[in-house]
Coordinates of C-alpha atoms and ligand atoms in Angstrom, one line a residue:
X1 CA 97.5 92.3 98.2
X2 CA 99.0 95.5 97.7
X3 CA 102.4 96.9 99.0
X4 CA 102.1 100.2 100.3
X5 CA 105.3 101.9 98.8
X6 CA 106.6 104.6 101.2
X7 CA 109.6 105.6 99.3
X8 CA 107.8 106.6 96.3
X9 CA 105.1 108.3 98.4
X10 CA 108.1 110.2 100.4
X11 CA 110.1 110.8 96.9
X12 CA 106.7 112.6 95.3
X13 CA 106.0 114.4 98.4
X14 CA 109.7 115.6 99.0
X15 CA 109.7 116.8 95.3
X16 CA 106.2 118.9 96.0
X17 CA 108.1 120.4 98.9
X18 CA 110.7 121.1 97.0
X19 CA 108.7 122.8 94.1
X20 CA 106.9 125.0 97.0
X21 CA 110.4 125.8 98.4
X22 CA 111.5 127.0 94.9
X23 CA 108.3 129.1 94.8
X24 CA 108.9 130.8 97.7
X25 CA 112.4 131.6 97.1
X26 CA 112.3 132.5 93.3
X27 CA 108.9 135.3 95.3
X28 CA 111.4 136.3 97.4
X29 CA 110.6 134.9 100.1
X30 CA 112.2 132.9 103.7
X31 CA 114.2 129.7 103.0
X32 CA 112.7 127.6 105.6
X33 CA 115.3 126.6 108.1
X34 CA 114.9 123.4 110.3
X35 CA 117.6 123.2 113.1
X36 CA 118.2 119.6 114.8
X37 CA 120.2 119.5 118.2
X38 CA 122.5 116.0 118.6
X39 CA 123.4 115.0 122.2
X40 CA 126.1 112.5 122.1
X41 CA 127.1 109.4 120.1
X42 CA 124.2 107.2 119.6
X43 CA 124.2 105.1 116.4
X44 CA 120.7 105.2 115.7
X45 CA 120.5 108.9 116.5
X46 CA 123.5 109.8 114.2
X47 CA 121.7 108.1 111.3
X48 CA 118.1 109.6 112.0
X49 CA 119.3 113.3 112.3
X50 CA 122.1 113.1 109.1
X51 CA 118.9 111.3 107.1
X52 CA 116.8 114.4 107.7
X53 CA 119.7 117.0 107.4
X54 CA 120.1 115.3 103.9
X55 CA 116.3 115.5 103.0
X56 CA 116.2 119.0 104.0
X57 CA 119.4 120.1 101.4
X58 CA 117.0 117.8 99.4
X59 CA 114.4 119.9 99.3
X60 CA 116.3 123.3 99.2
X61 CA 115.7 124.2 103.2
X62 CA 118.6 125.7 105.5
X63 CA 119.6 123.2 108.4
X64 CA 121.6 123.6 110.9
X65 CA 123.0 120.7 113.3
X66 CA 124.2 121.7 116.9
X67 CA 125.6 119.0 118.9
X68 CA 127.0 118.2 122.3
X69 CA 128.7 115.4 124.0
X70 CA 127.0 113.4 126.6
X71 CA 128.2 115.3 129.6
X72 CA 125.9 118.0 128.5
X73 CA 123.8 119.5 131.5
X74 CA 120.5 120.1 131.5
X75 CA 120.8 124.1 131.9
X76 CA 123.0 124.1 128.9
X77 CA 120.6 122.0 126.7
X78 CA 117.5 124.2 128.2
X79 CA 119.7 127.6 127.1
X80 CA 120.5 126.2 123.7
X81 CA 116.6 125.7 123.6
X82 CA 116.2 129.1 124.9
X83 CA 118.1 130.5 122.1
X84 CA 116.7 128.6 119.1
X85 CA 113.5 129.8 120.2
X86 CA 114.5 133.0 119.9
X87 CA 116.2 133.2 117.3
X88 CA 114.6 134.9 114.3
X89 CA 116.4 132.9 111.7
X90 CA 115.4 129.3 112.3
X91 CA 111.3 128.0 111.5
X92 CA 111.5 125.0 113.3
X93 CA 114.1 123.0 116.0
X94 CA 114.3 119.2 116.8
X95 CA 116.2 117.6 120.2
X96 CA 116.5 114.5 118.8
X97 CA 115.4 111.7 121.4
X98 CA 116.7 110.0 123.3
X99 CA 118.6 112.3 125.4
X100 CA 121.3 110.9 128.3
X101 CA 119.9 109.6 131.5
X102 CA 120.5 112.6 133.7
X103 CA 118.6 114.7 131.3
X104 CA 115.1 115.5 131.5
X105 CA 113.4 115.0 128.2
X106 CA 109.9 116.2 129.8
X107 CA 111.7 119.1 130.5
X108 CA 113.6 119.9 127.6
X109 CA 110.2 119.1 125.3
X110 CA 108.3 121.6 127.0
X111 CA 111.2 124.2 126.8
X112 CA 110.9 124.7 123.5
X113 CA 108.8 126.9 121.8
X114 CA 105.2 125.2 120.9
X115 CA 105.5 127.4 117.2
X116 CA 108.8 126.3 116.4
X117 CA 108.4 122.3 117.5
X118 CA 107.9 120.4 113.9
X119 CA 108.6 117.6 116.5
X120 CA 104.7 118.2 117.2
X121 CA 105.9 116.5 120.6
X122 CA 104.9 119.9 123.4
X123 CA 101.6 119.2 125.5
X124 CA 100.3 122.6 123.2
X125 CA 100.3 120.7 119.9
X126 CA 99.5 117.1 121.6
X127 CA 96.7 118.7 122.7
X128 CA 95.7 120.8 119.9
X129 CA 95.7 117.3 117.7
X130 CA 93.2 115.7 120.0
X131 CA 90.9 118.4 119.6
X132 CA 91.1 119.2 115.8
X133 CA 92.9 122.2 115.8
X134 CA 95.9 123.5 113.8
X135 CA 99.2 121.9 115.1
X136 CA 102.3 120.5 114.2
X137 CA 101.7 116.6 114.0
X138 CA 103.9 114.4 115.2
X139 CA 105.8 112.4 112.5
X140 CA 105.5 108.6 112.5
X141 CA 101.2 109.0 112.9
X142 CA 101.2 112.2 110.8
X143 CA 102.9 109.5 107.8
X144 CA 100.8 107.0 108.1
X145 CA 97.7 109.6 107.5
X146 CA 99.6 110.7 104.4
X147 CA 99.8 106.8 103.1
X148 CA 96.0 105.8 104.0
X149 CA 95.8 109.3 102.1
X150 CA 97.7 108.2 99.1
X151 CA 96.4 105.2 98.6
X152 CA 92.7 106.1 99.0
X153 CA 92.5 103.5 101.7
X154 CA 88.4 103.8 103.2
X155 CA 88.7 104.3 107.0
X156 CA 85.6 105.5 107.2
X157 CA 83.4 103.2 110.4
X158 CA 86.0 100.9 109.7
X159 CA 87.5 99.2 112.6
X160 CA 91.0 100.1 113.6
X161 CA 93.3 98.4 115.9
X162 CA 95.9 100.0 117.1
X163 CA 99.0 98.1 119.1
X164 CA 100.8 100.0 121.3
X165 CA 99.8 103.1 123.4
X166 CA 103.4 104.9 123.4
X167 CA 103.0 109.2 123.7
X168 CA 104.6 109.3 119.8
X169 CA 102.8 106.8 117.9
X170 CA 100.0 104.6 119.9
X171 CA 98.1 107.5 121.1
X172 CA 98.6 110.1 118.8
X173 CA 97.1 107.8 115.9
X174 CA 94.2 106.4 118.1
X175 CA 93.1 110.5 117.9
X176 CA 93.4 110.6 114.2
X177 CA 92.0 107.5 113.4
X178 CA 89.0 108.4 115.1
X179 CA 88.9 112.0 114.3
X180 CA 86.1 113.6 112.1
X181 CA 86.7 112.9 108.7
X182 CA 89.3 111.7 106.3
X183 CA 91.3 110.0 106.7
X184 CA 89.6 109.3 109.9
X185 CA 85.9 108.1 111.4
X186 CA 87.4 104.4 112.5
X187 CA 86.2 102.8 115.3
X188 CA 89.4 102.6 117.1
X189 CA 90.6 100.3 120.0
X190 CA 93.8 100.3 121.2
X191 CA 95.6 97.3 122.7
X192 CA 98.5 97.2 124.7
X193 CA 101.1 95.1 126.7
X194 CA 98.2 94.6 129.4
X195 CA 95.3 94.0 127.2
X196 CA 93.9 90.5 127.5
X197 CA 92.4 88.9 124.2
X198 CA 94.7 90.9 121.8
X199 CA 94.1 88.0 119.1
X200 CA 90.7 88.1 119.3
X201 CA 90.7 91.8 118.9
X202 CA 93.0 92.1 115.9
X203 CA 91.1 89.6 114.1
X204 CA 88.1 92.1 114.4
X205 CA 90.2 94.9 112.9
X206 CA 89.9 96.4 109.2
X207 CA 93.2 98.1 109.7
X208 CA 95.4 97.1 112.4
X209 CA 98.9 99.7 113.2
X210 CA 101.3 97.8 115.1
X211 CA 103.3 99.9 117.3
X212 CA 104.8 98.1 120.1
X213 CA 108.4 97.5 119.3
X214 CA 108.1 93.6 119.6
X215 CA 109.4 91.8 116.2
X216 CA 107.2 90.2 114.4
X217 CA 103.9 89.9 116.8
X218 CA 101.3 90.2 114.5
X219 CA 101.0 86.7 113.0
X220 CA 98.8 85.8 110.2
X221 CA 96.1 83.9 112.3
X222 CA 95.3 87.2 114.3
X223 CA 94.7 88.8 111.1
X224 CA 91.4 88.9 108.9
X225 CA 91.0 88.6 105.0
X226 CA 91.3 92.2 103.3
X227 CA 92.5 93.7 106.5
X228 CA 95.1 97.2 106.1
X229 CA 98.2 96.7 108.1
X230 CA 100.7 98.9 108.8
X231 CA 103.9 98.3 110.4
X232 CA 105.4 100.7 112.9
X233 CA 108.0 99.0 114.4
X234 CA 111.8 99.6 113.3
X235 CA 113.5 97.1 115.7
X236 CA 117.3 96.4 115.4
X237 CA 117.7 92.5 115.2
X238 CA 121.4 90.8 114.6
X239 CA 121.7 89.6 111.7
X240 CA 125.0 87.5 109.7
X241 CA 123.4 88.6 106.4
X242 CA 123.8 92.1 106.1
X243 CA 126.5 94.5 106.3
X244 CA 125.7 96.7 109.2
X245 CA 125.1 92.9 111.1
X246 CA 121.6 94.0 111.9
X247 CA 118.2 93.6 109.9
X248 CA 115.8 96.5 110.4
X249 CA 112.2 94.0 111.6
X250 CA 109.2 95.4 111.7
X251 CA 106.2 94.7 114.1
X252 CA 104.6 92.1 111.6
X253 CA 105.9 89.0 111.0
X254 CA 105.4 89.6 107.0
X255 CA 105.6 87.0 104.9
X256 CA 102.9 84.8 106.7
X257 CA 100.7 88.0 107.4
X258 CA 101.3 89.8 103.7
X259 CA 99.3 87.3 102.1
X260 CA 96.2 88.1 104.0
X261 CA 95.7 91.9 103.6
X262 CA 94.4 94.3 101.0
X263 CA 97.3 96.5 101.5
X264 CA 100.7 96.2 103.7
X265 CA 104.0 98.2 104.4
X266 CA 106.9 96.5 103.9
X267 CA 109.4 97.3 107.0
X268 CA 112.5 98.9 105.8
X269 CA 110.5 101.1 103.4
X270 CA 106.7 101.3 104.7
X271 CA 106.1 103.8 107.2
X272 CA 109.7 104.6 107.5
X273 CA 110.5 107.3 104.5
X274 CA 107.3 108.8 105.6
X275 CA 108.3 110.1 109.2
X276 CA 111.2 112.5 107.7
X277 CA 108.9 113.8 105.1
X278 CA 106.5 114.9 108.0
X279 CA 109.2 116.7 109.6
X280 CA 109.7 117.8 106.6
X281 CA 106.0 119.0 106.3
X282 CA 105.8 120.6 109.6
X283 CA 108.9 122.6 109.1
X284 CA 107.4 124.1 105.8
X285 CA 104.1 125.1 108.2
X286 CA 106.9 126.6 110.3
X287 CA 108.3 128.7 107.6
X288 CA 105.2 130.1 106.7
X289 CA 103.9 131.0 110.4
X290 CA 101.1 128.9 110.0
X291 CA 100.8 127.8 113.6
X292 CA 100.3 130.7 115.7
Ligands
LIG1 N1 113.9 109.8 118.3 C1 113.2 108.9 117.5 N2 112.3 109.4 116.8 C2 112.4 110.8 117.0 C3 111.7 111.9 116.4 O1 110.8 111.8 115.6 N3 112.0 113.1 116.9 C4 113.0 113.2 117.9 N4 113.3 114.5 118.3 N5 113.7 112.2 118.4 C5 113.4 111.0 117.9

């Protein structure tokens, strides 16, 4: 069994972006400038959008945080939209999700401006992935490309699994996965919270993403010898035993499952590091005006 290590994958790609940034700037060219709008106080939200304003100083990009309280209304949000997109100065914008109750997120998402979301969230690029075209791909299925990538994992006609059918990770990776090429050409079936037989299903898979959100589901006897799993899920659970009082649980129940596979991610520090680096990514696309 081999672990697949996303922090070193994200610490060697984070330095190539950062040796590309420094070619760019010592040519005289843009700094690439991500922006990353904050609405309100959410805990997880705070720590997502200071990790990626940290891993773009990282790399030598400009950032720039705007954030507003929860009472924000939606024509405020949709004019701050309004004016990132037009402004000449930023590459690429985030809203990070979610957004308070009384906001649309539909709406704000398909405000912004299709060449500046390294979010790879509007219906343009979702729809420009599932036919092969240039886009900006959305993070968390984007990263786990990059690690069956980096490892030299074979998808080709394998059979991949995929749990969980949610617009950011389920779906989007069920189009990769059985895109032309590599890393790509799987067989893919996705399962979900209505599918019947999901045991017998997995234990036909090569490579099985689990996506769903529920800790721990995949349990070693729905799991074949030599399969690939990767673990999406990033679930909160209390915990006595660390500081914070919650344990980061992934989607697999690891140590029974671990000993099964050819190659696992560990969950913290699996698919995890990889997401920011494909934000990361996209916004260097953005600088460069690649997505037209
Ligand atoms: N909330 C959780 N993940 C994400 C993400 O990748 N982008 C945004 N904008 N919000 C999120």
């Amino acid at each position: 069994m081999q672990l697949i290590d996303g922090r070193a994958v994200a610490a060697q790609i984070k330095k190539e972006i950062a040796e590309e940034v420094a070619r760019i700037k010592a040519q005289g060219g843009k700094t690439p400038h991500l922006a990353a709008v904050l609405v309100g106080h959410d805990g997880g939200s705070e720590t997502y959008v200071a990790s990626k304003v940290r891993a773009c100083e990282e790399v030598g990009f400009q950032s720039t945080l705007i954030r507003y309280e929860d009472d924000v209304t939606e024509e405020e949000l949709l004019a701050c939209v309004d004016q990132l997109n037009n402004d000449a100065d930023v590459d690429g914008f985030i809203v990070q999700l979610p957004l308070p109750g009384h906001i649309s997120e539909g709406r704000i998402t398909e405000a912004i401006d299709y060449r500046k979301d390294v979010d790879g969230f509007h219906p343009v690029n979702v729809g420009r992935m599932a036919i092969g075209l240039p886009c900006f791909l959305s993070a968390t299925p984007s990263g786990i490309m990059e690690l069956l990538k980096r490892y030299e994992i074979e998808t080709r006609g394998k059979h991949c699994v995929i749990l969980g059918r949610s617009n950011i990770v389920g779906k989007p990776a069920a189009l990769l996965m059985m895109q032309k090429g590599y890393p790509g050409d799987c067989t893919v079936t996705v399962c979900h919270s209505r599918t019947k037989n999901i045991k017998e299903i997995c234990l036909q898979a090569d490579i099985i993403i689990a996506a769903l959100g529920v800790p721990e589901f995949l349990k070693a006897d729905m799991v074949k010898e030599g399969a690939v799993v990767i673990d999406v899920g990033t679930t909160r659970v209390p915990s006595d035993k660390t500081k914070s009082g919650f344990k980061l649980t992934g989607d697999v129940a690891f140590h029974e499952v671990a000993p099964k596979c050819s190659y696992i991610t560990p969950v913290p520090g699996g698919v995890g590091p990889m997401t920011i680096v494909s934000l990361l990514k996209n916004t260097l696309l953005a600088g460069k005006k690649t997505i037209v």
